[in-house]
Amino acid sequence: MKTVFSGIQPTGKVHLGNLLGAINNWVSLSNEESKNYFCVVDLHSLTTHPDPSKMQENIQETIKVLVSSGINQKNSKIYIQSNVPEHVQLSWILSNFCQIGELQRMTQFKEKSDQLGSHAGILTYPILMAADILIHKANEVPVGDDQTQHLELTRNIVERFNNAYTEYFPLPEKTSGKAGARLMSLRHPDNKMSKSNDDLNGTIYFDDSKDEIIKKFKSSVTDSENEIKFDIENKKGISNLIDIYSTLHDMSHEDVEIKFKNSSYGEFKIEVGETVVSYLEPLREKYESLSDGDISSLIRDHLDDVKDSAKKTMDEVSAIVGV
Ligand code: AMP
Ligand code: TRP
């Protein structure tokens, strides 16, 4: 049976990019025959020096969204990274199989060290991510396109470790949805949609009201033509809207183009906005129905299994490396 692992940082409100690029895939995989671990990676988030007084609230909110999105909990464990210290222990062992040059070449390292200064946490971030994946010996990792490089690095680490000792870790594969793997900001379609976009109107947050969502889509940046055509090079804004619409209606880009052949940009923007509103509405209702107590007991219920799995791997790895 395959094992799936993925993670999300509790660094603010969950947005449409997280949902379409990653979490929706987690939901699909959770309905397959597999063992799944979905982790709120609070230790990773420390690289951006978040406000400690907001941390617990952000973790709770993130877990509530995961539950509301419909992850099947029969075969899925949801947990908080810092509750399982084996992630960090394994990370240290793996760091001996990773080159400093490789870490310096990571796009996210370059971007983040420009913003935050290059401390060692941003540099070694991908090794902790490799440890997250390998602590349960996962073979499948559903993530958005921005994580491709990190997954490649994890695979390199696995190959080196296995060559040095014994064929122990599986080679994990990245999985992405067919569309929506890289949603762009509605205001700056050259940049990906993110939790911390400078222009908040570029990001659709999980808890935006209907009016806010429609307003953000109406004011989304497109181009001066009036042709609804998927062209990622020359028409980034409209392509992003087509991507969102096609993902949520399970249609091809071509079918969306045909459907809106005679529509104006203004009409199309409202259609996409309304699609997103209808998609988020049931998720938000479920979210509102969950109490903090529900989340605390979920975490308690899931943690024993997670700890057993992590401890087993760590015991085996310790024996392999001789410590
Ligand atoms: P983060 O919010 O950076 O912790 O990301 C959590 C998950 O959402 C990861 O799998 C990311 O690849 C995915 N993700 C984040 N932003 C986007 C985006 N704009 N488009 C698609 N996927 C995204
Ligand atoms: N680096 C991922 C992000 O920024 C989050 C993450 C941490 C992750 N550990 C992971 C994703 C392990 C997949 C698997 O989005």
Coordinates of C-alpha atoms and ligand atoms in Angstrom, one line a residue:
M1 CA 0.0 0.0 0.0
K2 CA 1.4 3.4 -0.9
T3 CA 2.1 6.1 1.7
V4 CA 1.3 9.7 1.0
F5 CA 2.8 12.7 2.8
S6 CA 2.2 16.4 2.4
G7 CA 2.6 19.6 4.5
I8 CA 1.3 23.1 4.8
Q9 CA 2.7 26.0 6.8
P10 CA 0.5 27.7 9.3
T11 CA 1.6 31.2 8.2
G12 CA -1.7 32.8 7.6
K13 CA -5.0 32.2 6.0
V14 CA -5.3 29.3 3.6
H15 CA -5.9 30.6 0.0
L16 CA -7.3 29.3 -3.2
G17 CA -3.8 28.3 -4.5
N18 CA -3.4 26.0 -1.5
L19 CA -6.8 24.5 -2.1
L20 CA -6.5 23.9 -5.9
G21 CA -2.8 23.3 -6.0
A22 CA -2.5 20.9 -3.1
I23 CA -5.4 20.3 -0.6
N24 CA -7.9 19.1 -3.2
N25 CA -5.4 16.5 -4.3
W26 CA -5.0 15.4 -0.7
V27 CA -8.8 14.9 -0.5
S28 CA -8.7 12.7 -3.7
L29 CA -5.8 10.7 -2.4
S30 CA -7.5 10.2 1.0
N31 CA -10.3 8.3 -0.8
E32 CA -7.9 5.9 -2.4
E33 CA -6.3 2.8 -0.9
S34 CA -3.3 4.5 0.8
K35 CA -2.0 5.6 4.2
N36 CA -1.9 9.4 4.3
Y37 CA -0.1 11.9 6.6
F38 CA -1.0 15.6 6.3
C39 CA 1.1 17.8 8.5
V40 CA 1.0 21.4 9.6
V41 CA 4.6 22.3 9.4
D42 CA 5.0 24.8 12.2
L43 CA 8.8 24.4 12.4
H44 CA 9.2 25.3 8.8
S45 CA 7.2 28.5 9.3
L46 CA 9.7 29.7 11.9
T47 CA 12.0 30.6 9.0
T48 CA 9.8 33.7 8.4
H49 CA 9.8 34.7 12.1
P50 CA 6.0 34.7 12.6
D51 CA 4.3 36.4 15.6
P52 CA 4.3 33.7 18.4
S53 CA 1.1 35.0 19.8
K54 CA -0.7 34.1 16.6
M55 CA 0.9 30.7 16.0
Q56 CA -1.6 28.5 17.9
E57 CA -4.6 30.2 16.3
N58 CA -3.0 29.8 12.8
I59 CA -2.4 26.1 13.4
Q60 CA -6.0 25.5 14.6
E61 CA -7.3 27.4 11.6
T62 CA -5.2 25.5 9.1
I63 CA -6.3 22.1 10.6
K64 CA -9.9 23.3 10.5
V65 CA -9.6 24.0 6.8
L66 CA -8.1 20.6 6.1
V67 CA -11.0 18.9 7.9
S68 CA -13.6 21.1 6.2
S69 CA -12.1 20.3 2.8
G70 CA -13.2 16.7 3.2
I71 CA -10.1 14.7 3.9
N72 CA -11.2 11.2 4.6
Q73 CA -9.9 10.6 8.1
K74 CA -10.3 6.8 8.0
N75 CA -6.9 6.4 6.4
S76 CA -5.4 9.9 6.9
K77 CA -3.7 11.3 9.9
I78 CA -3.5 15.1 10.4
Y79 CA -0.9 16.4 12.8
I80 CA 1.4 19.1 13.9
Q81 CA 5.1 18.8 12.9
S82 CA 6.6 20.0 16.2
N83 CA 4.6 17.3 18.1
V84 CA 6.8 14.7 16.5
P85 CA 10.5 15.4 17.2
E86 CA 11.7 12.6 15.0
H87 CA 11.3 15.0 12.0
V88 CA 14.2 17.1 13.3
Q89 CA 16.3 14.1 14.3
L90 CA 16.0 12.6 10.8
S91 CA 16.7 15.9 9.3
W92 CA 20.1 16.0 10.9
I93 CA 21.0 12.6 9.6
L94 CA 19.9 13.5 6.1
S95 CA 21.8 16.8 6.2
N96 CA 25.0 14.7 5.8
F97 CA 23.8 13.7 2.3
C98 CA 23.1 17.1 0.9
Q99 CA 25.5 19.6 -0.6
I100 CA 25.5 23.2 0.5
G101 CA 25.6 24.3 -3.2
E102 CA 22.4 22.4 -3.9
L103 CA 20.7 24.2 -1.1
Q104 CA 22.0 27.6 -2.4
R105 CA 20.6 26.9 -5.8
M106 CA 17.0 26.4 -4.6
T107 CA 14.7 29.2 -6.1
Q108 CA 12.9 29.6 -2.8
F109 CA 16.2 30.0 -0.9
K110 CA 17.1 32.8 -3.3
E111 CA 13.7 34.5 -3.1
K112 CA 13.4 34.2 0.7
S113 CA 16.9 35.2 1.5
D114 CA 16.4 38.3 -0.5
Q115 CA 13.4 39.1 1.6
L116 CA 14.5 37.9 5.0
G117 CA 18.3 37.8 5.0
S118 CA 20.0 34.5 4.5
H119 CA 19.9 32.7 7.8
A120 CA 20.7 29.0 8.0
G121 CA 17.1 28.0 8.5
I122 CA 16.1 29.2 5.1
L123 CA 19.1 27.3 3.6
T124 CA 18.4 24.0 5.3
Y125 CA 14.6 24.2 5.0
P126 CA 14.5 21.6 2.2
I127 CA 16.3 19.1 4.3
L128 CA 13.6 19.3 7.0
M129 CA 11.1 18.9 4.2
A130 CA 12.9 15.7 3.0
A131 CA 12.8 14.4 6.6
D132 CA 9.0 15.1 6.8
I133 CA 8.5 13.0 3.7
L134 CA 10.8 10.2 4.7
I135 CA 9.9 9.9 8.4
H136 CA 6.9 7.8 7.2
K137 CA 8.7 6.5 4.2
A138 CA 6.2 8.2 1.9
N139 CA 6.3 7.4 -1.8
E140 CA 3.8 10.0 -3.0
V141 CA 3.9 13.8 -2.3
P142 CA 0.9 15.9 -3.5
V143 CA 2.2 19.5 -3.8
G144 CA 1.9 22.5 -6.0
D145 CA 4.5 23.2 -8.7
D146 CA 6.5 25.5 -6.5
Q147 CA 7.7 22.5 -4.6
T148 CA 9.2 20.6 -7.6
Q149 CA 12.8 21.5 -6.8
H150 CA 12.5 20.5 -3.2
L151 CA 11.1 17.1 -4.2
E152 CA 14.0 16.6 -6.6
L153 CA 16.4 17.4 -3.8
T154 CA 14.6 14.8 -1.5
R155 CA 15.1 12.2 -4.3
N156 CA 18.8 13.0 -4.5
I157 CA 19.1 12.6 -0.7
V158 CA 17.3 9.3 -0.8
E159 CA 19.6 8.0 -3.6
R160 CA 22.8 9.0 -1.7
F161 CA 21.6 7.6 1.6
N162 CA 20.5 4.3 0.0
N163 CA 23.8 4.0 -1.8
A164 CA 25.8 4.7 1.3
Y165 CA 24.0 2.2 3.5
T166 CA 21.2 0.0 2.1
E167 CA 18.0 0.4 0.0
Y168 CA 15.9 1.7 2.8
F169 CA 13.9 4.8 1.7
P170 CA 11.5 4.7 -1.2
L171 CA 12.0 7.2 -4.0
P172 CA 9.1 9.7 -3.5
E173 CA 7.1 11.0 -6.4
K174 CA 5.5 14.4 -6.7
T175 CA 1.9 14.4 -7.7
S176 CA 0.0 17.5 -8.9
G177 CA -3.6 18.0 -10.1
K178 CA -4.1 18.4 -13.8
A179 CA -4.7 22.1 -13.4
G180 CA -4.4 24.6 -10.7
A181 CA -0.9 23.5 -9.8
R182 CA 0.3 27.0 -9.9
L183 CA -2.3 29.7 -9.3
M184 CA -1.1 33.2 -9.9
S185 CA -2.0 36.4 -8.0
L186 CA -5.1 38.1 -9.4
R187 CA -3.3 41.5 -9.2
H188 CA 0.2 40.5 -10.4
P189 CA -0.2 37.4 -12.6
D190 CA 3.6 37.1 -12.9
N191 CA 3.7 36.1 -9.2
K192 CA 2.1 33.1 -7.6
M193 CA -0.9 33.5 -5.4
S194 CA 0.5 33.4 -1.8
K195 CA -0.5 33.9 1.8
S196 CA 1.6 37.0 2.0
N197 CA 1.1 38.8 -1.3
D198 CA 1.8 42.5 -0.9
D199 CA -1.4 43.3 -2.7
L200 CA -4.1 41.4 -0.7
N201 CA -6.5 41.8 -3.5
G202 CA -4.5 39.3 -5.5
T203 CA -5.2 36.4 -3.2
I204 CA -8.6 34.7 -2.5
Y205 CA -8.6 33.7 1.1
F206 CA -10.6 30.8 2.4
D207 CA -12.8 33.1 4.5
D208 CA -13.3 36.0 2.1
S209 CA -17.0 37.0 1.9
K210 CA -18.9 36.6 -1.3
D211 CA -18.7 40.3 -2.0
E212 CA -15.0 40.4 -1.5
I213 CA -14.5 37.4 -3.8
I214 CA -16.5 39.0 -6.6
K215 CA -14.8 42.3 -6.1
K216 CA -11.4 40.7 -6.3
F217 CA -12.2 38.9 -9.5
K218 CA -13.8 42.0 -11.1
S219 CA -10.6 44.0 -10.4
S220 CA -8.3 41.2 -11.5
V221 CA -5.6 42.2 -13.9
T222 CA -5.9 40.9 -17.5
D223 CA -4.8 42.4 -20.8
S224 CA -6.0 45.0 -23.3
E225 CA -7.4 42.5 -25.8
N226 CA -10.8 41.0 -25.3
E227 CA -10.2 37.3 -26.3
I228 CA -10.7 34.6 -23.7
K229 CA -7.8 32.4 -24.7
F230 CA -5.4 30.3 -22.7
D231 CA -1.9 31.7 -23.5
I232 CA 0.4 31.4 -20.6
E233 CA 3.2 33.4 -22.2
N234 CA 1.3 36.5 -23.4
K235 CA -2.0 36.4 -21.5
K236 CA -1.1 35.4 -18.0
G237 CA -4.0 37.0 -16.2
I238 CA -6.8 35.6 -18.4
S239 CA -5.0 32.2 -18.5
N240 CA -5.0 32.1 -14.7
L241 CA -8.8 32.8 -14.7
I242 CA -9.3 30.0 -17.2
D243 CA -7.2 27.7 -15.1
I244 CA -9.4 28.4 -12.0
Y245 CA -12.6 28.0 -13.9
S246 CA -11.5 24.8 -15.7
T247 CA -10.3 23.2 -12.4
L248 CA -13.5 23.9 -10.5
H249 CA -15.7 22.7 -13.4
D250 CA -13.5 19.8 -14.4
M251 CA -13.3 21.2 -18.0
S252 CA -10.4 21.5 -20.4
H253 CA -9.0 24.9 -21.2
E254 CA -10.3 24.5 -24.7
D255 CA -13.8 23.9 -23.6
V256 CA -13.7 27.0 -21.4
E257 CA -12.5 29.0 -24.4
I258 CA -15.4 27.7 -26.5
K259 CA -18.0 28.3 -23.8
F260 CA -17.0 31.9 -23.3
K261 CA -16.2 32.7 -27.0
N262 CA -18.8 35.5 -27.1
S263 CA -18.3 36.8 -23.6
S264 CA -16.5 39.9 -22.5
Y265 CA -13.7 39.8 -19.9
G266 CA -16.0 41.5 -17.5
E267 CA -18.7 38.8 -17.8
F268 CA -16.1 36.0 -17.6
K269 CA -14.5 37.5 -14.4
I270 CA -17.9 37.5 -12.7
E271 CA -18.6 33.8 -13.8
V272 CA -15.2 32.8 -12.4
G273 CA -15.9 34.7 -9.1
E274 CA -19.3 33.0 -8.7
T275 CA -17.8 29.6 -9.4
V276 CA -15.3 30.2 -6.6
V277 CA -18.0 31.5 -4.2
S278 CA -20.1 28.3 -4.8
Y279 CA -17.0 26.1 -4.3
L280 CA -16.0 27.8 -1.0
E281 CA -19.5 28.0 0.5
P282 CA -19.9 24.4 1.7
L283 CA -16.3 24.3 2.9
R284 CA -16.9 27.4 5.0
E285 CA -20.1 26.1 6.4
K286 CA -18.3 23.0 7.6
Y287 CA -15.5 25.2 9.0
E288 CA -18.0 27.2 11.0
S289 CA -19.5 24.0 12.5
L290 CA -16.1 22.9 13.9
S291 CA -15.1 23.9 17.4
D292 CA -11.6 24.3 18.8
G293 CA -12.5 21.3 21.0
D294 CA -13.2 19.2 17.9
I295 CA -9.8 20.0 16.5
S296 CA -7.9 19.3 19.8
S297 CA -9.6 15.9 20.1
L298 CA -8.7 15.1 16.5
I299 CA -5.1 15.9 17.1
R300 CA -5.1 13.7 20.2
D301 CA -6.7 10.8 18.4
H302 CA -4.3 10.9 15.4
L303 CA -1.1 11.5 17.2
D304 CA -0.4 8.0 18.6
D305 CA -0.3 6.4 15.2
V306 CA 1.9 9.1 13.8
K307 CA 4.3 8.9 16.6
D308 CA 4.6 5.1 16.3
S309 CA 5.3 5.4 12.6
A310 CA 7.9 8.1 13.1
K311 CA 9.6 6.2 15.9
K312 CA 9.8 3.0 13.9
T313 CA 11.6 4.8 11.0
M314 CA 13.9 6.6 13.4
D315 CA 14.8 3.4 15.2
E316 CA 15.6 1.7 11.9
V317 CA 17.6 4.6 10.6
S318 CA 19.5 4.8 13.8
A319 CA 20.4 1.1 13.5
I320 CA 21.4 1.6 9.9
V321 CA 23.8 4.5 10.6
G322 CA 25.0 2.9 13.8
V323 CA 24.0 5.4 16.5
Ligands
AMP1 P1 2.4 26.8 1.7 O1 1.2 27.7 1.9 O2 3.5 27.5 1.1 O3 2.7 26.0 2.9 O4 1.9 25.7 0.6 C1 1.1 24.6 0.9 C2 0.8 23.8 -0.4 O5 0.1 24.7 -1.3 C3 2.1 23.4 -1.1 O6 1.8 22.1 -1.7 C4 2.2 24.4 -2.2 O7 2.8 23.9 -3.4 C5 0.7 24.7 -2.5 N1 0.6 26.1 -3.1 C6 1.0 27.3 -2.4 N2 0.7 28.4 -3.2 C7 0.2 27.8 -4.4 C8 -0.2 28.4 -5.6 N3 -0.2 29.8 -5.8 N4 -0.7 27.6 -6.6 C9 -0.7 26.3 -6.4 N5 -0.3 25.6 -5.3 C10 0.2 26.4 -4.3
TRP2 N1 7.7 23.5 1.7 C1 6.2 23.3 1.6 C2 5.6 24.7 1.3 O1 6.2 25.7 1.5 C3 5.6 22.8 2.9 C4 6.2 21.5 3.3 C5 7.0 21.2 4.3 C6 5.9 20.3 2.7 N2 7.3 19.9 4.4 C7 6.7 19.3 3.4 C8 5.2 19.9 1.5 C9 6.7 18.0 3.0 C10 5.2 18.5 1.2 C11 6.0 17.6 1.9 O2 4.6 24.7 0.8

